[in-house]
Backbone as a printed PyTorch tensor [residue, N CA C, xyz], in Angstrom:
tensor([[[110.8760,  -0.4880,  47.6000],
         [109.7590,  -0.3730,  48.5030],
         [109.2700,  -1.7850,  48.8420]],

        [[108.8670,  -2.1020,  50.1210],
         [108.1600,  -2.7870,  50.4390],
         [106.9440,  -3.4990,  50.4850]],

        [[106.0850,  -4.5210,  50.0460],
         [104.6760,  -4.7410,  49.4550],
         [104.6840,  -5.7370,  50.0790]],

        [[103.3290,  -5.8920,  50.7430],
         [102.9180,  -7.6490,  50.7440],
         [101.4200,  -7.6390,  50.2390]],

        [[101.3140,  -8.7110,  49.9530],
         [100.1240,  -9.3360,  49.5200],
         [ 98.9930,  -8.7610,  49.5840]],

        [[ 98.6970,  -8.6100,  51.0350],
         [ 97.8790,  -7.9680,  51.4030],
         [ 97.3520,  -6.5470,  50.7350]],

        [[ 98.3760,  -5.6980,  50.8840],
         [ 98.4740,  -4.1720,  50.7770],
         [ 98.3120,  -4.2960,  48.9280]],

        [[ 98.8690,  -5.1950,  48.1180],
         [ 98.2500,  -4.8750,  46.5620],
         [ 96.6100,  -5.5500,  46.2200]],

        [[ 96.2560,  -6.4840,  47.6380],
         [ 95.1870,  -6.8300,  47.3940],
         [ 93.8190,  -5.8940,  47.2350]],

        [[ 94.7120,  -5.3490,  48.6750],
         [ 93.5160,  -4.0140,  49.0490],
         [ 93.4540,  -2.6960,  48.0330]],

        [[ 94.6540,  -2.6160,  47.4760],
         [ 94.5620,  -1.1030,  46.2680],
         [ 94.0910,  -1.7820,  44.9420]],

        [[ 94.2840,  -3.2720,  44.7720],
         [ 93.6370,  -3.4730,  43.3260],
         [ 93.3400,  -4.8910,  43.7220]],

        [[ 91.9250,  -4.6320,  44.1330],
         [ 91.3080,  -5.5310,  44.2650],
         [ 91.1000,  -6.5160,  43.2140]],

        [[ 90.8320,  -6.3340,  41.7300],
         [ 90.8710,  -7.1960,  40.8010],
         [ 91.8010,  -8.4110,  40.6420]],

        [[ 93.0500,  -8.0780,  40.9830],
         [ 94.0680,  -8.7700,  41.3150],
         [ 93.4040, -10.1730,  42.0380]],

        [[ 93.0180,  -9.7970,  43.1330],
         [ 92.1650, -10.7840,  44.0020],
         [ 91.4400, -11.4580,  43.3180]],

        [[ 90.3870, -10.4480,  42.9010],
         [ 89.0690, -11.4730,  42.1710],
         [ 89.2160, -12.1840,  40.9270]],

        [[ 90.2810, -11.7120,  40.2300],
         [ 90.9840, -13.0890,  39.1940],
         [ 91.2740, -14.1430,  39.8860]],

        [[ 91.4880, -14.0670,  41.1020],
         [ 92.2790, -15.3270,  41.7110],
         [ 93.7570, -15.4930,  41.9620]],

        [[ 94.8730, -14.3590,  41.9470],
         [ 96.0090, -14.4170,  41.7280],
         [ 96.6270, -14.4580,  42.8790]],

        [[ 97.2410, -15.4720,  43.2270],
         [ 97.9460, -15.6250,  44.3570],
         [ 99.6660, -14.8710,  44.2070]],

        [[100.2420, -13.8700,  45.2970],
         [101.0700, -13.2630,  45.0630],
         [102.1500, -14.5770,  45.9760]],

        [[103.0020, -15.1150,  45.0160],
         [104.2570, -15.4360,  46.2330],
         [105.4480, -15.0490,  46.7480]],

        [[105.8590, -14.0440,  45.6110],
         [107.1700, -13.4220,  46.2180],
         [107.4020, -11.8530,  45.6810]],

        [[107.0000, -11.4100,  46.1300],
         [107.5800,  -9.6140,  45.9780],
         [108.6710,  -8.8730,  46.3020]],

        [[109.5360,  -8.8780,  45.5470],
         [110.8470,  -8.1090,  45.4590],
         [111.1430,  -7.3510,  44.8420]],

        [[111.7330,  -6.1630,  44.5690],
         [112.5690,  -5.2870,  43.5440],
         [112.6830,  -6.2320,  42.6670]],

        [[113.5030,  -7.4280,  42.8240],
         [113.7830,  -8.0620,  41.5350],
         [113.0020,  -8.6780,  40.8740]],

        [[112.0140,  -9.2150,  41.0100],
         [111.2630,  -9.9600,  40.8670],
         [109.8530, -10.2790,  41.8700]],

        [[108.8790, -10.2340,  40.8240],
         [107.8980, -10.4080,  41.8490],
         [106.6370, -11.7170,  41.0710]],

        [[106.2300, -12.7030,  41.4540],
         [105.8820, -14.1800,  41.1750],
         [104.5730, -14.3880,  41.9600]],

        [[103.5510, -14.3520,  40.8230],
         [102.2730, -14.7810,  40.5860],
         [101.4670, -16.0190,  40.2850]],

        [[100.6120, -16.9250,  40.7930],
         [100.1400, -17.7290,  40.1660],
         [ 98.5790, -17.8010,  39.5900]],

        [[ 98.1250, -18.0370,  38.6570],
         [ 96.7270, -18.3750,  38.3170],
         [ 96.3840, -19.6450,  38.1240]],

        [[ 96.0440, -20.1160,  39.3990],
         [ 95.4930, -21.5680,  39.0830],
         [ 93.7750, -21.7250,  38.4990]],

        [[ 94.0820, -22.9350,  37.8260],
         [ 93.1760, -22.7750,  36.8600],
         [ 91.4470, -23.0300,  37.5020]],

        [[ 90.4380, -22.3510,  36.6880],
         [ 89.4650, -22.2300,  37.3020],
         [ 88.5920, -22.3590,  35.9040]],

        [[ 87.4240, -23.3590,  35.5730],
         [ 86.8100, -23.5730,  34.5910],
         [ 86.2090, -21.9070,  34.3280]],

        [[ 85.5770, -21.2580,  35.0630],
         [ 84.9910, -19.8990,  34.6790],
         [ 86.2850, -18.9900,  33.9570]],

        [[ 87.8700, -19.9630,  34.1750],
         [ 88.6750, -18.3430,  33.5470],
         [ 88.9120, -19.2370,  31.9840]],

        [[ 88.1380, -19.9260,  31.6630],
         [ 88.5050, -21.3840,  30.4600],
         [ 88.1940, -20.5510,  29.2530]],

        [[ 88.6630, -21.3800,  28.1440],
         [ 88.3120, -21.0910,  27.1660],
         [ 88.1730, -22.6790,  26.4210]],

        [[ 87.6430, -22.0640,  25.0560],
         [ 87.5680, -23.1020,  24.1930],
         [ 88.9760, -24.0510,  23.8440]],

        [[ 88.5330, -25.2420,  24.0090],
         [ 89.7110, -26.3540,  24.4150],
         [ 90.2910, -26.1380,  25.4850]],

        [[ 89.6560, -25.4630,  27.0320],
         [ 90.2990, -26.2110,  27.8700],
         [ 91.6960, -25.4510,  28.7870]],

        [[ 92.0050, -24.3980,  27.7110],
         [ 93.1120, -23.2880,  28.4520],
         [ 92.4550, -22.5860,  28.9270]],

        [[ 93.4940, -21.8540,  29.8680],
         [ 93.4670, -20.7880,  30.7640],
         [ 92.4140, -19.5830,  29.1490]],

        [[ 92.0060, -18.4760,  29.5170],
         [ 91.6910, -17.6620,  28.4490],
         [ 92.8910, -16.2250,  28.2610]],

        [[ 92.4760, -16.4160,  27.4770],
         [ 94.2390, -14.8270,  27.4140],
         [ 93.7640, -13.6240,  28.0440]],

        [[ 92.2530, -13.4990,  28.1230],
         [ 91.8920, -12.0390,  29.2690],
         [ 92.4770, -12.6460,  30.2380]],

        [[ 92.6290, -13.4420,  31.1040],
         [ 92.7000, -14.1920,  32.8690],
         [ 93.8030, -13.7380,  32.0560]],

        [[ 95.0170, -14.7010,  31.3040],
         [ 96.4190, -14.5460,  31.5880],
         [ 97.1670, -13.2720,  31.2200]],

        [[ 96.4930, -12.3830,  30.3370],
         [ 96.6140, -11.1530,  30.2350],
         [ 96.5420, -10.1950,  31.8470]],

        [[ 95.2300, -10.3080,  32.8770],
         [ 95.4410,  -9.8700,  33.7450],
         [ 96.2850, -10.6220,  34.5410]],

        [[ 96.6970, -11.5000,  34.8470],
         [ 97.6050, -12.0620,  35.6340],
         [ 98.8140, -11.2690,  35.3470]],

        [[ 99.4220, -10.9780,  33.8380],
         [100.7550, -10.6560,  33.7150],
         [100.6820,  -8.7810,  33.9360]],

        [[ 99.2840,  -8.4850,  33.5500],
         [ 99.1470,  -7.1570,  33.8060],
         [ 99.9850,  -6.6920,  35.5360]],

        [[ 98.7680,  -7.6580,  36.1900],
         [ 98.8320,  -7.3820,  37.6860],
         [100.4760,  -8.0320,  38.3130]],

        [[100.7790,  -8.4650,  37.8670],
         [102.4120,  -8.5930,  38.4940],
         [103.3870,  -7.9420,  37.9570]],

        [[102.9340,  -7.1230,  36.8620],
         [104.0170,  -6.2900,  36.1820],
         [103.7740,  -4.7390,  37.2570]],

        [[102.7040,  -4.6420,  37.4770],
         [102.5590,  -2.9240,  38.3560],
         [103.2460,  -3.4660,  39.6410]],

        [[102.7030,  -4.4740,  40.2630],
         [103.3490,  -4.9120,  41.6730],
         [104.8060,  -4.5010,  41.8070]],

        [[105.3630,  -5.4420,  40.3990],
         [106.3950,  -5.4230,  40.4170],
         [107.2390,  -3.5640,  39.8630]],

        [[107.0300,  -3.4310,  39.5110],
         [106.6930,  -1.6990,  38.8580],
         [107.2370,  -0.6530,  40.4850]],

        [[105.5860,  -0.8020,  41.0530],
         [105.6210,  -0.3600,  42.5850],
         [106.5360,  -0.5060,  43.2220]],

        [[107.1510,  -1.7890,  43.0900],
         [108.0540,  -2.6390,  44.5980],
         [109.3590,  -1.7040,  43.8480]],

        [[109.3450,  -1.2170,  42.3120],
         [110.8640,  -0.5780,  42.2850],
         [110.5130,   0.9750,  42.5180]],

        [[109.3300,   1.5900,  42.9650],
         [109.1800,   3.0110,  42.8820],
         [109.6800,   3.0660,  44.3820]],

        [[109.2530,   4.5530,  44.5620],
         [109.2120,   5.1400,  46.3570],
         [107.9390,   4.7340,  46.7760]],

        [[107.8890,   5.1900,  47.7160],
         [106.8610,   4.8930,  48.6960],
         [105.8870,   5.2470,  48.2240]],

        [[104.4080,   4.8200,  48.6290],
         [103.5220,   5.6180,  47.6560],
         [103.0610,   5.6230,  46.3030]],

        [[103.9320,   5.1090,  45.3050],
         [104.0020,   4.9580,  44.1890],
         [102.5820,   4.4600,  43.6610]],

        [[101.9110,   4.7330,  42.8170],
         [100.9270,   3.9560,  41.9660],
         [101.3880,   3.2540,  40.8590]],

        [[100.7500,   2.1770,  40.3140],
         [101.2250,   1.9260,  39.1440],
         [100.3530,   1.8720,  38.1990]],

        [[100.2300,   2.7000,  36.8560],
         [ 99.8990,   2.9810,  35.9410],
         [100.1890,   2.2530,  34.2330]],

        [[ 99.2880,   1.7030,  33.8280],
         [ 99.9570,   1.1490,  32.6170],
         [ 99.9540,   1.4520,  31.3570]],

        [[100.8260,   1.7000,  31.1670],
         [100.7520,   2.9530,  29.4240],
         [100.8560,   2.1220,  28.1790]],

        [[101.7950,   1.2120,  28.4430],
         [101.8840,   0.1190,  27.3740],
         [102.0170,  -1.1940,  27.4830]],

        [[101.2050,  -2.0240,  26.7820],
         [101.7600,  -3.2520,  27.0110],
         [101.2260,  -4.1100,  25.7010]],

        [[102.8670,  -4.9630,  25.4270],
         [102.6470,  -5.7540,  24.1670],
         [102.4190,  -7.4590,  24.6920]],

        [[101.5100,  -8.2340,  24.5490],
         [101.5780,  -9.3760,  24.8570],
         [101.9730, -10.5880,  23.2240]],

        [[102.9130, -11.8660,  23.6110],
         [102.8490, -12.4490,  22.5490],
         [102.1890, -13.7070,  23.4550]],

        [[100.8530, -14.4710,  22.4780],
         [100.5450, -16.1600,  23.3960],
         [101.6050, -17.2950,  22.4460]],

        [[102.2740, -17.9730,  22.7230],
         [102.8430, -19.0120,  22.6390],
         [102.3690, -19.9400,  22.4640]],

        [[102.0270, -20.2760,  23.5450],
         [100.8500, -21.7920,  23.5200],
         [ 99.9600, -21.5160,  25.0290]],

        [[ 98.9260, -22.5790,  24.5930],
         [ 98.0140, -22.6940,  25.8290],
         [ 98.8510, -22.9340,  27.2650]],

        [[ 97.5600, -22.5190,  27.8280],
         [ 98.2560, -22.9330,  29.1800],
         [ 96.6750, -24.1300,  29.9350]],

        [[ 96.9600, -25.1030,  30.0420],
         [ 95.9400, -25.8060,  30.7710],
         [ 96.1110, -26.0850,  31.7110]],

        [[ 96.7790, -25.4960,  32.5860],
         [ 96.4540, -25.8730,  34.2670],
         [ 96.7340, -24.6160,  34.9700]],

        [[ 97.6660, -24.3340,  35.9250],
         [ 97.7960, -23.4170,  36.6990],
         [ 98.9190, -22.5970,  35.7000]],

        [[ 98.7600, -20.9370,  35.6490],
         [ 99.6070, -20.2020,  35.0990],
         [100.4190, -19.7510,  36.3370]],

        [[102.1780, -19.3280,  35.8570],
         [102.4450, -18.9990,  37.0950],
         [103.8530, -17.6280,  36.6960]],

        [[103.2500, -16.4660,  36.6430],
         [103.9110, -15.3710,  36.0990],
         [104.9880, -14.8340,  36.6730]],

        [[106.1920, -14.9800,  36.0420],
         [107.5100, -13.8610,  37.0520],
         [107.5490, -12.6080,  36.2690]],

        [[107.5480, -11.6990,  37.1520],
         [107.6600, -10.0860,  36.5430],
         [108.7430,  -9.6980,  37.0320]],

        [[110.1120,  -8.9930,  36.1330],
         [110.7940,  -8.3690,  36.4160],
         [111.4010,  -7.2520,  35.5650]],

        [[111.4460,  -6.6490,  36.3210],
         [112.1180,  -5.0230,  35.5270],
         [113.6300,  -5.0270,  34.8400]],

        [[113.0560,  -3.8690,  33.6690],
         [114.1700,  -4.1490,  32.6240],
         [115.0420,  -3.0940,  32.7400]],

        [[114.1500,  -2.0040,  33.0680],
         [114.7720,  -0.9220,  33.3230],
         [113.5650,   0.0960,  33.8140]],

        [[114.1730,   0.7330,  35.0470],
         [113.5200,   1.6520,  36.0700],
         [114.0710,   2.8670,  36.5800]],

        [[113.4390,   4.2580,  36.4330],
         [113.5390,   4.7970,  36.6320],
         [112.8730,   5.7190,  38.0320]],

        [[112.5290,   6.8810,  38.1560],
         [111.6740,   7.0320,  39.3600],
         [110.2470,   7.5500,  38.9320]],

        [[110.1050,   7.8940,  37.6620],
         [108.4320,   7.7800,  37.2960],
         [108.4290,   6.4770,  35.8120]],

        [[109.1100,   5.6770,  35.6150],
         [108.4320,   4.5050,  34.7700],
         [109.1420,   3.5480,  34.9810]],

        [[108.5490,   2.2340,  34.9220],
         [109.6490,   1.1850,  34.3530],
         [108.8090,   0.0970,  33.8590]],

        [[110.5320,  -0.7530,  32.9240],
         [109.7870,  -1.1550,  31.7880],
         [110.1260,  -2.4800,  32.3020]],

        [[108.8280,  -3.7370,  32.2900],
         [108.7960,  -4.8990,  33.0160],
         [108.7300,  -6.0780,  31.6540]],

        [[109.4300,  -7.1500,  31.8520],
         [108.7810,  -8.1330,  31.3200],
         [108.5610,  -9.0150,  32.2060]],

        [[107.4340, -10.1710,  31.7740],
         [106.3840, -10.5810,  32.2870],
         [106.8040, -12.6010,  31.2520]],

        [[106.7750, -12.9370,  32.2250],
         [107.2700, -14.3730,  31.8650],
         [105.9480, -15.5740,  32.2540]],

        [[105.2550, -15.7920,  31.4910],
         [104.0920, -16.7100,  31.8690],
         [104.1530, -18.1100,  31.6990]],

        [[104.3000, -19.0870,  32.6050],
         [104.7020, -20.3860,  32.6280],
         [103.5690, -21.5040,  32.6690]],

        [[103.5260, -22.3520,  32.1790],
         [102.8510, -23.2530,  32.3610],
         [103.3000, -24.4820,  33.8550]],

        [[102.4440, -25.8690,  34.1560],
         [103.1870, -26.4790,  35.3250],
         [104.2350, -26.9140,  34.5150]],

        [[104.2860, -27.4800,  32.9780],
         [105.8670, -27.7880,  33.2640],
         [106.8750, -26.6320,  33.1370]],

        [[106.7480, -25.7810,  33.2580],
         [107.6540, -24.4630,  33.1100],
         [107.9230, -24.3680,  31.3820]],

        [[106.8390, -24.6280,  30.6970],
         [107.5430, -23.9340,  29.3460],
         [106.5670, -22.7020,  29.2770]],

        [[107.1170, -22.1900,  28.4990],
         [106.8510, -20.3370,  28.3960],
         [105.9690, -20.4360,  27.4930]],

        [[104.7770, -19.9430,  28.1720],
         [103.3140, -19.6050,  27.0920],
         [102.7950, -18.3360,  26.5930]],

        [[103.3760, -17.3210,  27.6510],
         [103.2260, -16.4430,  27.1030],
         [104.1070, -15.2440,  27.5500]],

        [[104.5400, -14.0610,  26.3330],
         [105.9200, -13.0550,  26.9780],
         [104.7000, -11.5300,  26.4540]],

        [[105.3410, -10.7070,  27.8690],
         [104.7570,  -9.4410,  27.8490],
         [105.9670,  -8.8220,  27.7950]],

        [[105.9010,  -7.5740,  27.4090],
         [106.3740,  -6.3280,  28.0110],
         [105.5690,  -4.9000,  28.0610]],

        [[105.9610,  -4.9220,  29.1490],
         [105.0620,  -3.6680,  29.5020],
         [105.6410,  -2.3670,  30.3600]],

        [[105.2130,  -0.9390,  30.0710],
         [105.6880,   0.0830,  30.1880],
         [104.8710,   0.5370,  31.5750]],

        [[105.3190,   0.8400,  32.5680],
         [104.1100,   1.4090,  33.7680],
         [105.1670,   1.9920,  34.3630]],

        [[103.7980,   3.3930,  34.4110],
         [104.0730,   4.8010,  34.9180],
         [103.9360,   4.9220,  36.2050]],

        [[104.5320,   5.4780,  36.7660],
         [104.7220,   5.2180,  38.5380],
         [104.1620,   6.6100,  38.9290]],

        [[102.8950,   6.9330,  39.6780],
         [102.3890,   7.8030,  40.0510],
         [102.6840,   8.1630,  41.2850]],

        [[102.3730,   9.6020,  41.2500],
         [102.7470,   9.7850,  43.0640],
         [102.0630,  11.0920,  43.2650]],

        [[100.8200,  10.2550,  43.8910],
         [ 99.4900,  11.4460,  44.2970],
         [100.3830,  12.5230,  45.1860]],

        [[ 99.6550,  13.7420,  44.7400],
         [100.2340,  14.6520,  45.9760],
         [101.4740,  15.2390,  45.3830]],

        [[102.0620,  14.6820,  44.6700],
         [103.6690,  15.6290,  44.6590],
         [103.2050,  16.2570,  43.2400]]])
């Protein structure tokens, strides 16, 4: 299925009001950034793990959606996060599916720092809804 920016802005608005800029939405992959904002801070200066928690939340359903049908909601049933290390500047999340079916799939969630080392790994389980049927 098809998604832009726009259209996950408007069904989950939160997405937005974290600040998450969507840059690439695909079946295969779909790539998030959270640049950093003193209100998403924590003590010493990182990003906080709620902000990067929703960041990896919100690109794992995107990405979830972009493998359902049309219509699809995305629902999140499980999700394990590990933090690595801080992240002090801009976070920048790739979500891609591990395996998908036509009501779930199971995403991991790759959270990068600017020099690209890995701060933090999700995986997460989301249920693909479909009002009406």
């Amino acid at each position: 299925m098809t998604l832009t920016a726009d259209e996950v802005y408007a069904a989950a608005p939160f997405v937005r009001t974290l600040g998450v800029e969507l840059d690439r939405i695909t079946p295969e992959a779909v790539v998030g950034r959270l640049p950093f904002a003193h209100g998403l801070s924590t003590v010493g200066g990182g990003l906080h793990g709620g902000a990067l928690m929703g960041l990896a939340d919100g690109t794992a359903a995107v990405c979830a959606a972009a493998n359902g049908e049309p219509g699809a909601l995305p629902a999140t049933v499980d999700s394990t996060t590990h933090f690595l290390r801080p992240v002090a500047g801009q976070a920048t999340a790739t979500a891609a599916p591990i395996r998908s079916s036509g009501r779930q799939v199971l995403v991991e969630v790759r959270v990068t720092d600017e020099s690209g080392a890995l701060c933090v790994h999700v995986l997460q389980t989301v249920r693909l809804v479909y009002p009406g049927a």
